[in-house]
Coordinates of C-alpha atoms in Angstrom, one line a residue:
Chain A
X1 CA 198.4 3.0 6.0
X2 CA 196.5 -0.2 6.1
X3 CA 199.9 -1.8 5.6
X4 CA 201.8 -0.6 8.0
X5 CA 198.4 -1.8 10.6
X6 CA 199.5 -4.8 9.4
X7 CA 203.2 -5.0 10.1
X8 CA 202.9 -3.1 13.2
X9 CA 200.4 -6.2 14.4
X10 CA 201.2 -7.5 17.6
X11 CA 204.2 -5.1 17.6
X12 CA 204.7 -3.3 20.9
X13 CA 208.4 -1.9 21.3
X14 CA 210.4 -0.4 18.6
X15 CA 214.5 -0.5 19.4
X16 CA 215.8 2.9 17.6
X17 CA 219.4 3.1 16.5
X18 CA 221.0 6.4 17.3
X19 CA 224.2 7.2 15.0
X20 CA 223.0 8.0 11.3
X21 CA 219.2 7.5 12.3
X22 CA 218.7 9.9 14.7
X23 CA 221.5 12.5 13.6
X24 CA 224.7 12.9 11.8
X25 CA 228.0 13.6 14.0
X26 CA 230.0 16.1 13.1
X27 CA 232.1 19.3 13.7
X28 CA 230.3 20.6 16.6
X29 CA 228.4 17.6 18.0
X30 CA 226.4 17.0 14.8
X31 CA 222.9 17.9 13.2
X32 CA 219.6 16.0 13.2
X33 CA 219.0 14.1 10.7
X34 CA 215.1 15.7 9.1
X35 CA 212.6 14.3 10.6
X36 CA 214.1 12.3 13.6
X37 CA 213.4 14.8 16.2
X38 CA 209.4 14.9 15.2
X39 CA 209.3 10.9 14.8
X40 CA 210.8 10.2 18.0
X41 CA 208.1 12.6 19.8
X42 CA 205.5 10.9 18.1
X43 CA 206.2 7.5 19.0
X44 CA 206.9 8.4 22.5
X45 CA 203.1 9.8 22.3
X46 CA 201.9 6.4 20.8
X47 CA 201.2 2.8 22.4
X48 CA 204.3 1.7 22.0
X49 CA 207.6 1.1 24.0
X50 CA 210.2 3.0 23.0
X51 CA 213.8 2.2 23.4
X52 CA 217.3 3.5 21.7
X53 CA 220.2 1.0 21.1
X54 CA 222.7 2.1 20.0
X55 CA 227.1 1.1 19.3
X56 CA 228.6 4.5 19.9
X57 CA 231.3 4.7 22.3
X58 CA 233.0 7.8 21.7
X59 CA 231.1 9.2 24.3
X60 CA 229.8 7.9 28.0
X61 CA 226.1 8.0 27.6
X62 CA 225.4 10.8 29.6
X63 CA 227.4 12.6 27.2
X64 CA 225.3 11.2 24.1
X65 CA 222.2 11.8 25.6
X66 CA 222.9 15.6 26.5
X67 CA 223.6 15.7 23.0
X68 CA 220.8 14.4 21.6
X69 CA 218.5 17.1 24.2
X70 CA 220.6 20.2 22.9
X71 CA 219.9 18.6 19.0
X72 CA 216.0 18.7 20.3
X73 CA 215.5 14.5 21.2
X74 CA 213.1 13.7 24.2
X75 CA 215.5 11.3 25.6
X76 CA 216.6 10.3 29.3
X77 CA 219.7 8.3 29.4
X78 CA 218.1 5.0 31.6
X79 CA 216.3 5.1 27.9
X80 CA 219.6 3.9 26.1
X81 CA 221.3 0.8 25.5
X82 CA 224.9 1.2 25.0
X83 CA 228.2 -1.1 25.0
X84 CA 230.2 0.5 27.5
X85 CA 227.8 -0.4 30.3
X86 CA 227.6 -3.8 28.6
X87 CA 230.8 -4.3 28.4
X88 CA 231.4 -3.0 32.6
X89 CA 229.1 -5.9 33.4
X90 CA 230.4 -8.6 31.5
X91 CA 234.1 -7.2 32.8
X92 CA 233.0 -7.5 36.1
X93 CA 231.2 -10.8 35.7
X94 CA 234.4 -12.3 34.4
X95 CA 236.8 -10.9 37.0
X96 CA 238.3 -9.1 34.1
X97 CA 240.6 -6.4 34.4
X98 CA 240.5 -4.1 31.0
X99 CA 243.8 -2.7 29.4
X100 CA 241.2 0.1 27.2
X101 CA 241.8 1.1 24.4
X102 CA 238.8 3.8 24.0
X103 CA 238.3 7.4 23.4
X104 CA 238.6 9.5 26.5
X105 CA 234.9 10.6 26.0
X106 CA 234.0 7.1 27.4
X107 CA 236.7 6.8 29.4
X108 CA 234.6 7.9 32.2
X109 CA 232.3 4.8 31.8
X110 CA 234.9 2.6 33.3
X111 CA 235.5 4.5 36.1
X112 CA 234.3 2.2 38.7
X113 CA 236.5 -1.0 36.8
X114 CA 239.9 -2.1 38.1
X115 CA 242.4 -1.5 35.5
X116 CA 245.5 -2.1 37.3
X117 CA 248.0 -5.0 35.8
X118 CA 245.5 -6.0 33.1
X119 CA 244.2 -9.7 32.0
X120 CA 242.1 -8.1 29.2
X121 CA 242.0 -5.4 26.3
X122 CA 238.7 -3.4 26.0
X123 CA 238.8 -1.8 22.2
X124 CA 235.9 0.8 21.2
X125 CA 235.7 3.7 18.6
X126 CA 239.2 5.5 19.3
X127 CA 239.5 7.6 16.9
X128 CA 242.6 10.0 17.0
X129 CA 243.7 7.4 19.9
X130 CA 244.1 5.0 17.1
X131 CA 247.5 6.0 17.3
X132 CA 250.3 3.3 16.2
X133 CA 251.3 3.7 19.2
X134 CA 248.0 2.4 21.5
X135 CA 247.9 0.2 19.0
X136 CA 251.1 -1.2 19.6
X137 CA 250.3 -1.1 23.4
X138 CA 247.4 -3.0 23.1
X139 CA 248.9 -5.8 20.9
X140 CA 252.0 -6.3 23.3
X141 CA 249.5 -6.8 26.5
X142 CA 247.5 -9.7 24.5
X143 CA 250.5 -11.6 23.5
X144 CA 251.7 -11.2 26.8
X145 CA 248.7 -13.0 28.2
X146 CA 248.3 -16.9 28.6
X147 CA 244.2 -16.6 27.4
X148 CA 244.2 -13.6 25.4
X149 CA 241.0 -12.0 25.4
X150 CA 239.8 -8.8 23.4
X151 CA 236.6 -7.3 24.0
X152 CA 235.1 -5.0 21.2
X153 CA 232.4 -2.1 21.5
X154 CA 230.2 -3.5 18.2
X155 CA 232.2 -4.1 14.9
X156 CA 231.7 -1.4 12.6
X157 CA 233.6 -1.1 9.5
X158 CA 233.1 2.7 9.0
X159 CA 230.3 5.5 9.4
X160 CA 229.5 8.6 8.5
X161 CA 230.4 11.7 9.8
X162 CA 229.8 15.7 8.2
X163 CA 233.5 15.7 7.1
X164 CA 232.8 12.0 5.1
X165 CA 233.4 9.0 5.9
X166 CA 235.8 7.5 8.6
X167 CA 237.0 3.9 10.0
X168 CA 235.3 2.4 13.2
X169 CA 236.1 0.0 15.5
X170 CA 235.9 -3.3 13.2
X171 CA 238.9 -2.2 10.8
X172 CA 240.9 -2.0 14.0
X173 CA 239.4 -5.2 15.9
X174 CA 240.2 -7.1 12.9
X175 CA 244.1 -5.9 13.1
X176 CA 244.5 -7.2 16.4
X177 CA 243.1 -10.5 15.7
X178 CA 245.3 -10.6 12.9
X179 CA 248.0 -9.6 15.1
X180 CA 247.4 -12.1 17.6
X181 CA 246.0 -15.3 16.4
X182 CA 242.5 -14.7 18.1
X183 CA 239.1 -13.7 17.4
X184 CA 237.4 -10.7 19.6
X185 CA 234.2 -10.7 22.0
X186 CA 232.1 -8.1 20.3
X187 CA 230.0 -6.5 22.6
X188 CA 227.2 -4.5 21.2
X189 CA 225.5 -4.5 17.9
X190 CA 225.0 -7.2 16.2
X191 CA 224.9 -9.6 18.8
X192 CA 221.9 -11.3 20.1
X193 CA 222.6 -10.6 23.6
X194 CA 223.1 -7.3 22.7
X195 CA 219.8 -7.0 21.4
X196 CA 218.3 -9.3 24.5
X197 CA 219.5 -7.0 27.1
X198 CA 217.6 -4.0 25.3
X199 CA 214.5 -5.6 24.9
X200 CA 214.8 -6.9 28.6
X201 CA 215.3 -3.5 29.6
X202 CA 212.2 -2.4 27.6
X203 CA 210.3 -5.2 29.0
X204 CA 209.0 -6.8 25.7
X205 CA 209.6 -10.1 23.8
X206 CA 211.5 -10.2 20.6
X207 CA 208.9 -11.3 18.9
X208 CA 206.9 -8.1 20.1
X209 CA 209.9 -5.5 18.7
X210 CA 210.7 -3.8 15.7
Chain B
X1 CA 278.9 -33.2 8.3
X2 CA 277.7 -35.9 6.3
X3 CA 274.4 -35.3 7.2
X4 CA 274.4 -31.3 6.5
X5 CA 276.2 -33.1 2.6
X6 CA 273.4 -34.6 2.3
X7 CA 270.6 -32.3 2.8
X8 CA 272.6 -30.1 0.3
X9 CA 273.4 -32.2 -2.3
X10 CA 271.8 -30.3 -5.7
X11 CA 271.2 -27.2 -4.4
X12 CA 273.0 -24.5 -5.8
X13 CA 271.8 -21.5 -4.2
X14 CA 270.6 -20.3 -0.4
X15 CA 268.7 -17.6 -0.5
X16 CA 268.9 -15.6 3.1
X17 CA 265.8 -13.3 4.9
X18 CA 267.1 -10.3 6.6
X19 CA 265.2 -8.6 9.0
X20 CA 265.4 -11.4 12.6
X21 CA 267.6 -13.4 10.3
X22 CA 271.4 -11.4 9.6
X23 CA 269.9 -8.5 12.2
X24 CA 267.7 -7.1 15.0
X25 CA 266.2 -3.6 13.9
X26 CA 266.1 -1.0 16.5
X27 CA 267.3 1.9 18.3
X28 CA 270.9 3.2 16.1
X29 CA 269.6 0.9 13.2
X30 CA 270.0 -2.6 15.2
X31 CA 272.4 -5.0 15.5
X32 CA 274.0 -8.3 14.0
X33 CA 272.4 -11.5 15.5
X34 CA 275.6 -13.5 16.4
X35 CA 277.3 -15.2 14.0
X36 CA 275.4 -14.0 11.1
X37 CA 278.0 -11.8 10.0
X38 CA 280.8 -14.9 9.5
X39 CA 278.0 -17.1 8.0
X40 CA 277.5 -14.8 4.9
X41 CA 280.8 -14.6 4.5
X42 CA 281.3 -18.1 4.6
X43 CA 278.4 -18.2 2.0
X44 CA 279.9 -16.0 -0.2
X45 CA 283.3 -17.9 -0.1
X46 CA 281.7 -21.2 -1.1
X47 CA 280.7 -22.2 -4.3
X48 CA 276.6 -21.7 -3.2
X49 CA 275.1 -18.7 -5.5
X50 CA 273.9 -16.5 -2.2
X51 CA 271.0 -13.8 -2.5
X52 CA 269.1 -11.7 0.0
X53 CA 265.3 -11.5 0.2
X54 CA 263.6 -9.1 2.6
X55 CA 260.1 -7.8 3.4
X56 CA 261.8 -4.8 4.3
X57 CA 259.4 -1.6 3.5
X58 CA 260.5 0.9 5.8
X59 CA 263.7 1.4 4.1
X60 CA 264.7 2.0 0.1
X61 CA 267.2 -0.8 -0.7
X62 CA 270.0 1.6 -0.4
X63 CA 269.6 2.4 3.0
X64 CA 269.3 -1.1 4.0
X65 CA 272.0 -2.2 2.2
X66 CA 274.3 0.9 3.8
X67 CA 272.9 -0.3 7.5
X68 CA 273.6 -3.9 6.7
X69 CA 277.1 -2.6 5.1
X70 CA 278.1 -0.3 8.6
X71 CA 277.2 -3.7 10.7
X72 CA 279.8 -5.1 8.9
X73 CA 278.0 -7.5 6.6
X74 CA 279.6 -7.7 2.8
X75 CA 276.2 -7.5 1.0
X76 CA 275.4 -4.8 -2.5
X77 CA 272.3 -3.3 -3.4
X78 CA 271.9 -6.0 -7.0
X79 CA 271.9 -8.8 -4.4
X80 CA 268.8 -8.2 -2.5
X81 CA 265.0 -8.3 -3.8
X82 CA 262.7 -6.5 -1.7
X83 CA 258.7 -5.4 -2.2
X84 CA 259.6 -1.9 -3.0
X85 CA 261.0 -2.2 -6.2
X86 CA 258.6 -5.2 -7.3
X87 CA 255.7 -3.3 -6.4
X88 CA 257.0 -0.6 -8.8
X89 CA 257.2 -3.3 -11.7
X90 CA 253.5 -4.1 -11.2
X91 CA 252.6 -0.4 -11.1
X92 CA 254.1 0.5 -14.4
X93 CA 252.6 -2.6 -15.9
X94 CA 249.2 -1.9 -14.8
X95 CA 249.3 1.7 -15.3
X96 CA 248.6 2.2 -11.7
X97 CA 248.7 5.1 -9.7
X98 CA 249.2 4.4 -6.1
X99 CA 248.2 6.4 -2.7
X100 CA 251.0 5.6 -0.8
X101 CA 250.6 4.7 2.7
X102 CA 254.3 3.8 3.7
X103 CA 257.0 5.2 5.8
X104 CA 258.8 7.9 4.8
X105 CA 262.1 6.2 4.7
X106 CA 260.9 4.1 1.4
X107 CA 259.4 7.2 -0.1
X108 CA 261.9 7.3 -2.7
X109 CA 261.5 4.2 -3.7
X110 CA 258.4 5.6 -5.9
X111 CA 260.1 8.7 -6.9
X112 CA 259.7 7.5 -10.4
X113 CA 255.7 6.7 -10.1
X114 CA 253.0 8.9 -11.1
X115 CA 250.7 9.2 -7.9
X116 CA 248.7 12.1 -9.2
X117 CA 244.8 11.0 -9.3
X118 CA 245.5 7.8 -7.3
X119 CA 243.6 4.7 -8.6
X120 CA 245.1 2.1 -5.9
X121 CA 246.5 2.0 -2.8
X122 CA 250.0 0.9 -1.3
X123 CA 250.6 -0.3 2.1
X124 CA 253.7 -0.7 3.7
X125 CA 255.2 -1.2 7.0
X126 CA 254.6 2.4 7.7
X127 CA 255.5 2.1 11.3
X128 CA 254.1 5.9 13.2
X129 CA 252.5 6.8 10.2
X130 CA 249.6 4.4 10.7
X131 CA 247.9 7.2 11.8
X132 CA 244.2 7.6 12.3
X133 CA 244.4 9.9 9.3
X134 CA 246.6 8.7 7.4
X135 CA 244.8 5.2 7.9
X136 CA 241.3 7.3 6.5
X137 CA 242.8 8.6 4.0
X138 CA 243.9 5.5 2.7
X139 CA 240.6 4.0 3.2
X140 CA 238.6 7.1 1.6
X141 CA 240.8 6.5 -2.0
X142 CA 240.1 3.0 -1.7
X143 CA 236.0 3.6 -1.4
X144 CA 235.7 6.1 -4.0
X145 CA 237.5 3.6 -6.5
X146 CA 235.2 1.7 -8.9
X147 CA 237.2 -1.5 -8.3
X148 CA 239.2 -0.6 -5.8
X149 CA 242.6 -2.6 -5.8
X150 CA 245.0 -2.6 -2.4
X151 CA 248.6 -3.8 -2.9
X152 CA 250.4 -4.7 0.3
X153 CA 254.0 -5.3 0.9
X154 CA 254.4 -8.5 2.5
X155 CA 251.2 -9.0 5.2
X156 CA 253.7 -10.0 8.4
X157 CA 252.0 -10.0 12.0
X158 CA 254.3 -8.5 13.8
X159 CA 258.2 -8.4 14.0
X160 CA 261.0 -8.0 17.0
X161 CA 263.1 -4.8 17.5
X162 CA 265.0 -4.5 20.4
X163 CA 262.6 -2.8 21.9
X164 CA 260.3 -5.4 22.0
X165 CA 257.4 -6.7 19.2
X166 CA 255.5 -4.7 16.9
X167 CA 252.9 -4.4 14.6
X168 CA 254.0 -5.6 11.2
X169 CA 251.9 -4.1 7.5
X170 CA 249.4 -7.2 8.3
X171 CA 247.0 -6.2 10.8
X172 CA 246.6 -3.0 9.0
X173 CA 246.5 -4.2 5.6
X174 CA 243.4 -6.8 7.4
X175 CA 241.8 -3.7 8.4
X176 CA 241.2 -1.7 5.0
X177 CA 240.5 -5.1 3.9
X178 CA 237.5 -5.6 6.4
X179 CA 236.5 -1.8 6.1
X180 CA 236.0 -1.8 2.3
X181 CA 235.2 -5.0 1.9
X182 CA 238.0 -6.5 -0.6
X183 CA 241.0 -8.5 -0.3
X184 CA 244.5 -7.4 -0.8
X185 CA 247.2 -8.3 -3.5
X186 CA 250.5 -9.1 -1.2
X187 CA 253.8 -8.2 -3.0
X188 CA 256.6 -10.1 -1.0
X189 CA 257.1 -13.0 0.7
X190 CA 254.7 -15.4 1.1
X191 CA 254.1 -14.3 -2.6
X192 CA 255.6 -17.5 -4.4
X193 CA 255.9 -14.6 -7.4
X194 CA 258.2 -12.6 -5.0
X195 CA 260.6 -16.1 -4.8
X196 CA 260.8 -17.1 -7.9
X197 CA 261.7 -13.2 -9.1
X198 CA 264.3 -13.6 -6.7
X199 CA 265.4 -16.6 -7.6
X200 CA 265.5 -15.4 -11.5
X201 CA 267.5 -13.0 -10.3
X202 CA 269.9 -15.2 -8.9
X203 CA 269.7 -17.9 -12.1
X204 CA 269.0 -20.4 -9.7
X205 CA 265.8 -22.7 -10.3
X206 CA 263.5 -23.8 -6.9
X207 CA 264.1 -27.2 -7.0
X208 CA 268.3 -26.0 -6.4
X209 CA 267.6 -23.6 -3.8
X210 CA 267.5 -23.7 0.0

């Protein structure tokens, strides 16, 4: 115990992943993974800030954080950092008008984002949409752009679900590069600003997370 | 003329893509690009040794040579070298048994290869069937293999059919590559194996072919 005193020193927020830490996804939403749900009540109890970052975009976050209530989680969504409303800011920032290539779970996120004769391509977790097809779709808008630009939700190479293991989003982001001659925006996990935003959201210095 | 004499002189064979080069796939097979047609025959009528050398892998050899055949080209099956059929030379040497992940068209291709208990994958230009599943599937043989070993035939981008570009075996072959962390052995063209087999074939040595 006297150890962990000592690397919880000056520590003040902790920035919790959600897929695979929390709980396992799966055929009907998923199962807590043993312990989470009891850990995640007792650090909300404790000193500390508490904050969940997460890359899944399969789902809007609303969606995710009903999910996580119904799998027993004390969580609010204004709790949860997640790239799709990352990735709306940046878009709109930029003036950038997404051709998406996302699940329809998260579809919903972008609601509010002008998608009409696109300058961009939005890729996230698709899944089943990962259709040759979409794929196909996606490709042909880049290459018809002057300054192609692909924006990806995180860059996982797989994860876990009940059933095994399946491809995420990286696999795919790294076709379309391929494809095209170009390297993607990853938005999300692990980049710095990613990270930033969270902490900023949680109101502590990265020095003062774990 | 002189000029065209020149940049001849000592060679003694051409060897001649296919696919963009003698025809545009697409809807009803494709069609000749223009003059392509009379410039094989004119090949064939001079004293130039001429073979054919694809990265055709959504075809057997067969059919390719019975589409090339109906668009009026004067081409048989001995005179083209394709990854198919090379891939199945390495296989048998190796004592590998492949998952195939290829389009159904160049199924047969394998008919004489043990795929029972697969210890290696093969990726084609598997057009639709770059499904989400079928693209896990792949990826799950791959990760339970000790050394996992991915053979790809050729790694194009993309290519043109009439209907406009699409994704090649590339981008996908890039994305079990990223997922499981390895790199690919490419059978085909830029595979300076694939040439010189094809230019055995022909009895033609590099430094005499164009």
């Amino acid at each position: 115990m006297a150890a962990w005193g000592e690397l919880l020193a000056g520590v003040r927020g902790v920035l919790l992943d959600i897929s695979g830490v929390l709980y396992d996804g799966g055929e009907g939403g998923g199962e807590p993974i043993a312990g989470s749900v009891e850990a995640v009540a007792r650090l909300k109890r404790s000193p500390l800030k508490v904050r969940f970052c997460t890359n899944e975009s399969q789902k809007s976050r609303g969606d995710l954080v009903g999910l996580l209530r119904r799998l027993g989680f004390d969580i609010s969504e204004g709790e949860v950092t997640a790239p799709a409303p990352a990735t709306c800011l940046i878009l709109k920032e930029r003036g950038l008008r997404p051709h998406l290539l996302v699940h329809d779970g998260v579809r919903s996120e972008f609601d509010q984002i002008d998608t009409s004769n696109p300058n961009c391509v939005v890729i996230a977790d698709a899944g089943e949409s990962f259709s040759y097809h979409n794929m196909n779709k996606a490709f042909q808008v880049l290459m018809e752009l002057e300054n192609p630009v692909l924006l990806s939700l995180g860059k996982g190479r797989y994860y876990k679900e009940t059933s095994g293991l399946l491809l995420d989003v990286g696999p795919y982001m790294k076709a379309l590069e391929y494809a095209c001659g170009i390297e993607a925006e990853v938005v999300g996990k692990p980049s710095p600003e990613f990270f930033k935003s969270a902490l900023q959201e949680m109101g502590v210095e990265a020095h003062q997370a774990q």
